[in-house]
Coordinates of C-alpha atoms in Angstrom, one line a residue:
M218 CA -14.4 -7.2 -3.1
R219 CA -18.3 -6.9 -2.9
R220 CA -20.5 -4.5 -4.0
L221 CA -22.2 -2.4 -1.2
F222 CA -24.2 0.2 -3.8
P223 CA -25.9 -0.1 -6.0
V224 CA -27.9 -3.1 -4.4
T225 CA -29.0 -4.8 -7.4
D226 CA -30.2 -8.0 -5.6
Q227 CA -29.3 -8.4 -2.1
T228 CA -31.3 -11.6 -1.3
P229 CA -33.2 -14.0 -3.7
P230 CA -37.0 -14.1 -3.6
A231 CA -38.8 -16.4 -1.8
V232 CA -41.0 -18.9 -3.6
T233 CA -44.6 -19.0 -2.3
G234 CA -45.1 -22.5 -0.7
Q235 CA -41.5 -23.8 -0.9
A236 CA -40.0 -24.2 2.3
Q237 CA -36.3 -22.8 2.7
P238 CA -33.5 -24.7 3.8
A239 CA -32.9 -25.2 7.7
V240 CA -29.2 -26.0 7.6
T241 CA -27.4 -23.4 10.5
G242 CA -25.4 -21.2 8.6
Q243 CA -26.1 -21.8 5.2
A244 CA -27.8 -19.0 3.0
P245 CA -30.7 -19.5 0.6
P246 CA -29.2 -20.2 -3.0
S247 CA -29.3 -17.5 -5.4
A248 CA -32.0 -17.8 -8.5
P249 CA -30.4 -18.8 -12.0
G250 CA -28.8 -15.4 -13.4
R251 CA -29.3 -13.6 -10.0
T252 CA -25.9 -11.8 -8.6
L253 CA -25.7 -11.4 -4.8
S254 CA -24.5 -7.7 -4.5
G255 CA -22.8 -8.3 -1.0
E256 CA -20.7 -11.4 -2.4
D257 CA -17.2 -11.4 -1.3
R258 CA -14.6 -12.2 -4.1
E259 CA -11.8 -11.2 -6.3
W260 CA -13.4 -9.3 -9.4
S261 CA -11.5 -9.8 -12.8
L262 CA -10.0 -6.8 -14.4
D263 CA -13.0 -6.7 -16.9
E264 CA -15.4 -6.5 -14.2
L265 CA -13.5 -3.7 -12.8
A266 CA -13.7 -2.0 -16.4
E267 CA -17.5 -2.6 -16.7
A268 CA -17.9 -0.9 -13.2
Y269 CA -15.8 2.1 -14.0
A270 CA -16.8 2.9 -17.7
Y271 CA -16.8 6.0 -18.8
P272 CA -20.4 7.1 -19.7
E273 CA -21.3 7.7 -23.7
L274 CA -20.0 11.1 -24.8
A275 CA -21.7 12.9 -27.6
A276 CA -19.4 14.0 -30.7
D277 CA -17.8 16.8 -29.2
G278 CA -18.1 15.8 -25.3
H279 CA -15.5 14.8 -22.7
W280 CA -15.2 13.7 -19.4
L281 CA -12.8 14.3 -16.7
R282 CA -12.6 12.0 -13.4
G283 CA -10.5 12.3 -10.3
N284 CA -8.9 9.4 -8.8
M285 CA -7.8 9.9 -5.2
V286 CA -7.1 7.9 -2.0
S287 CA -7.8 9.6 1.4
T288 CA -7.7 8.3 5.4
L289 CA -10.4 8.1 7.7
D290 CA -9.0 11.3 9.1
G291 CA -8.6 13.2 5.8
A292 CA -4.9 12.3 4.5
A293 CA -4.1 12.3 0.7
Q294 CA -0.7 11.1 1.5
H295 CA 1.5 9.9 4.1
D296 CA 5.2 11.4 3.9
G297 CA 4.4 13.0 0.8
R298 CA 3.5 10.0 -0.9
S299 CA 0.2 8.0 -1.6
Q300 CA 1.3 4.4 -1.6
P301 CA 1.6 4.0 2.2
I302 CA -2.3 4.5 2.6
S303 CA -3.2 2.3 -0.6
S304 CA -3.7 -1.2 -1.1
D305 CA -3.2 -4.1 -3.7
T306 CA -7.0 -3.5 -4.5
D307 CA -6.6 -0.1 -4.8
M308 CA -3.9 -0.4 -7.2
R309 CA -5.7 -2.7 -9.3
V310 CA -8.8 0.1 -9.9
F311 CA -5.9 2.6 -10.3
G312 CA -4.9 0.5 -13.2
T313 CA -8.1 0.1 -14.3
L314 CA -8.9 3.7 -14.4
R315 CA -5.9 4.1 -16.5
G316 CA -6.7 1.3 -18.9
L317 CA -9.9 3.2 -20.0
A318 CA -8.6 6.6 -20.0
D319 CA -7.2 8.2 -23.0
V320 CA -5.0 10.8 -20.7
V321 CA -3.9 11.0 -17.6
V322 CA -3.5 14.5 -16.2
V323 CA -1.0 15.2 -13.5
G324 CA 0.7 18.2 -11.5
A325 CA 4.6 18.3 -11.7
E326 CA 4.9 18.0 -7.9
T327 CA 3.1 14.7 -8.0
V328 CA 5.4 14.0 -10.9
R329 CA 8.4 14.4 -9.3
Q330 CA 6.9 12.8 -5.5
E331 CA 5.5 9.5 -7.3
G332 CA 8.4 9.0 -9.6
Y333 CA 5.8 9.2 -12.5
R334 CA 6.8 7.0 -15.5
P335 CA 4.9 6.5 -19.0
A336 CA 1.7 4.6 -19.0
R337 CA 2.2 1.0 -20.6
A338 CA -0.1 -1.0 -22.6
R339 CA -1.8 -3.7 -21.0
E340 CA -3.1 -6.9 -22.4
A341 CA -6.4 -7.0 -20.5
F342 CA -7.9 -3.7 -22.0
A343 CA -6.5 -3.8 -25.5
A344 CA -9.6 -5.0 -27.0
R345 CA -11.5 -2.7 -25.3
R346 CA -9.2 0.1 -26.3
R347 CA -9.4 -1.0 -30.2
A348 CA -13.2 -0.9 -29.9
A349 CA -13.2 2.7 -28.2
G350 CA -11.0 3.6 -31.2
Q351 CA -8.1 4.5 -28.5
G352 CA -4.4 4.0 -28.4
P353 CA -2.5 1.1 -26.9
A354 CA -1.9 3.2 -23.6
P355 CA -3.2 6.6 -22.4
A356 CA -0.9 9.6 -22.6
I357 CA 0.4 11.4 -19.7
A358 CA 0.0 15.3 -19.6
V359 CA 1.9 17.2 -16.9
V360 CA 0.6 20.6 -15.9
T361 CA 3.2 23.2 -14.7
A362 CA 3.9 26.9 -14.4
S363 CA 7.6 26.6 -13.7
M364 CA 8.2 23.9 -16.5
D365 CA 10.8 22.7 -13.8
L366 CA 11.0 19.1 -15.2
D367 CA 13.5 16.6 -16.1
F368 CA 13.3 16.0 -19.7
S369 CA 15.5 13.3 -19.4
L370 CA 13.4 11.0 -17.4
P371 CA 11.7 8.2 -19.0
L372 CA 8.4 9.8 -18.6
F373 CA 9.4 12.0 -21.5
T374 CA 12.3 10.1 -23.1
A375 CA 10.4 6.7 -23.4
P376 CA 6.8 7.0 -23.6
L377 CA 4.6 4.3 -25.7
V378 CA 2.3 7.6 -26.3
P379 CA 4.3 10.8 -25.9
T380 CA 4.0 12.8 -23.1
L381 CA 2.4 16.5 -23.1
V382 CA 3.2 19.2 -21.2
L383 CA 0.7 21.9 -20.3
T384 CA 1.9 25.4 -19.3
G385 CA 1.0 29.2 -19.4
S386 CA 2.0 31.5 -22.0
A387 CA 4.6 33.1 -20.0
A388 CA 6.5 30.0 -18.8
P389 CA 10.1 30.5 -18.6
P390 CA 11.6 30.5 -22.2
E391 CA 14.7 28.7 -21.4
R392 CA 12.5 26.2 -20.2
L393 CA 10.5 25.8 -23.3
A394 CA 13.7 25.8 -25.4
A395 CA 14.8 22.7 -23.0
A396 CA 11.6 20.8 -23.7
A397 CA 11.8 21.6 -27.6
A398 CA 15.1 20.2 -27.8
A399 CA 14.0 17.0 -25.9
G400 CA 11.3 16.8 -28.5
V401 CA 8.4 17.1 -26.1
E402 CA 4.9 18.9 -27.0
V403 CA 4.3 21.7 -24.5
V404 CA 0.7 22.8 -25.0
T405 CA -0.4 26.5 -23.9
A406 CA -3.4 26.5 -22.0
G407 CA -3.4 29.8 -19.9
E408 CA -2.6 33.2 -20.1
G409 CA 0.2 34.1 -17.6
A410 CA 2.4 31.4 -16.0
A411 CA -0.5 29.6 -14.6
V412 CA -2.9 26.8 -16.3
D413 CA -6.4 27.4 -16.6
A414 CA -8.1 24.2 -15.5
A415 CA -11.0 24.7 -17.8
R416 CA -8.6 25.4 -20.8
A417 CA -6.7 22.3 -20.0
V418 CA -9.4 20.3 -20.4
R419 CA -10.4 21.8 -23.9
E420 CA -6.9 21.6 -25.1
L421 CA -7.0 17.9 -24.5
A422 CA -10.3 17.2 -25.9
D423 CA -9.4 19.4 -29.0
R424 CA -6.7 16.9 -29.3
G425 CA -8.9 14.1 -29.4
L426 CA -8.4 13.1 -25.6
R427 CA -11.9 12.9 -24.3
R428 CA -11.9 10.3 -21.6
Q429 CA -9.6 12.0 -19.0
L430 CA -8.3 10.9 -15.8
T431 CA -6.6 13.2 -13.2
E432 CA -4.3 11.6 -10.6
G433 CA -3.8 15.0 -8.6
G434 CA -2.0 15.9 -6.6
P435 CA -4.5 17.9 -4.2
R436 CA -3.6 21.5 -5.5
L437 CA -4.4 20.2 -9.7
L438 CA -7.7 18.3 -8.4
G439 CA -8.5 21.7 -6.2
Q440 CA -8.2 23.6 -9.5
F441 CA -10.4 21.5 -11.6
V442 CA -12.9 21.5 -8.6
A443 CA -12.8 25.4 -8.4
A444 CA -13.3 25.7 -12.4
G445 CA -16.4 23.3 -12.1
V446 CA -14.9 21.0 -14.8
L447 CA -14.4 17.8 -12.5
D448 CA -17.3 15.3 -13.8
E449 CA -16.6 12.4 -11.4
L450 CA -14.5 11.4 -8.4
C451 CA -13.4 8.4 -7.9
L452 CA -12.6 8.1 -4.1
T453 CA -10.9 5.4 -1.9
V454 CA -11.4 5.7 1.7
S455 CA -8.6 4.0 3.5
P456 CA -9.2 2.4 6.9
M457 CA -6.3 4.2 8.2
L458 CA -5.2 6.9 10.8
T459 CA -2.3 9.4 10.2
A460 CA -2.7 12.6 12.2
G461 CA -0.3 15.0 11.5
D462 CA -1.0 17.7 8.7
A463 CA -1.1 15.8 5.3
Q464 CA -2.8 17.5 2.6
R465 CA -6.8 16.8 1.8
I466 CA -7.2 15.3 -1.7
A467 CA -8.1 18.8 -2.7
G468 CA -6.5 21.8 -2.0
G469 CA -6.6 25.5 -3.2
G470 CA -8.9 28.1 -2.6
R471 CA -12.2 27.7 -0.9
L472 CA -15.3 27.2 -3.0
E473 CA -18.0 29.8 -1.8
V474 CA -21.0 27.4 -2.3
P475 CA -19.6 23.7 -1.6
T476 CA -20.3 21.7 -4.6
R477 CA -22.7 18.3 -3.9
L478 CA -22.1 15.2 -5.8
R479 CA -24.1 12.4 -6.5
L480 CA -23.2 8.8 -5.2
V481 CA -23.1 6.3 -8.3
S482 CA -21.6 3.2 -6.6
V483 CA -19.6 1.8 -3.6
L484 CA -17.2 -1.1 -3.3
E485 CA -15.7 -2.7 -0.5
E486 CA -12.6 -4.9 -0.1
A487 CA -10.8 -5.5 3.4
G488 CA -12.0 -2.4 5.2
F489 CA -11.3 -0.3 1.9
L490 CA -14.1 1.5 0.1
F491 CA -14.0 2.3 -3.4
T492 CA -16.5 5.5 -4.0
R493 CA -17.5 6.8 -7.1
Y494 CA -19.5 10.4 -7.1
R495 CA -20.9 12.3 -10.3
R496 CA -21.9 15.6 -10.8
S497 CA -25.8 15.9 -10.3

């Protein structure tokens, strides 16, 4: 992996009066303590954690970042799943983002399609999480209007941190009863059946889950975009083409005025681009 942006020090400065090495194909040595942005090597999980660290938050602040992958022709999935367009390094970034988050917010359809399981504690992030006052692993928060969830799955029966379900006030009573019988905490985050995206963010923050990560799917990400509450997008651009009619990373209604984001960083590995954008 190598950093393409921001370029911190692409080439070391020339020293006045000092001849440069003339060995064919040999790059000049870097000065002590300097890092070449274009150096291609495997990054440690600690380096990835530094690169993707959440910003400092005010006492009442929260931060919602999205993590998605897209092919060159805009597909967010292939045959309904993101794994075929991903890579091993993309999954390391995926794990790092989880390792930094208080909560992972995901739509019910994505839970069903991707076979979601509870987040696990990882030793690589344990000290960092303790220092930040976080639990051993992020909670999973499932967004659903219908409550059509299988509460016998490990996501609900065996999580290290209890899984939350976000729904509207008009959710089906029989499904609410099923959740209660399974010991699952249900959070009301909207009037009627639907979840209000902005209210969902606030409800989670009120529970101390302020470093928020959404992994989609596209419909849920589109709701966060439309509500104006997405602070950051971590987008992996996969060097693949799928054609067909796969979903884009964000679905739902069209914005009247497109939202412009600011490029924060770009990493590259084997043709995959790992980009980060934030609200201006």
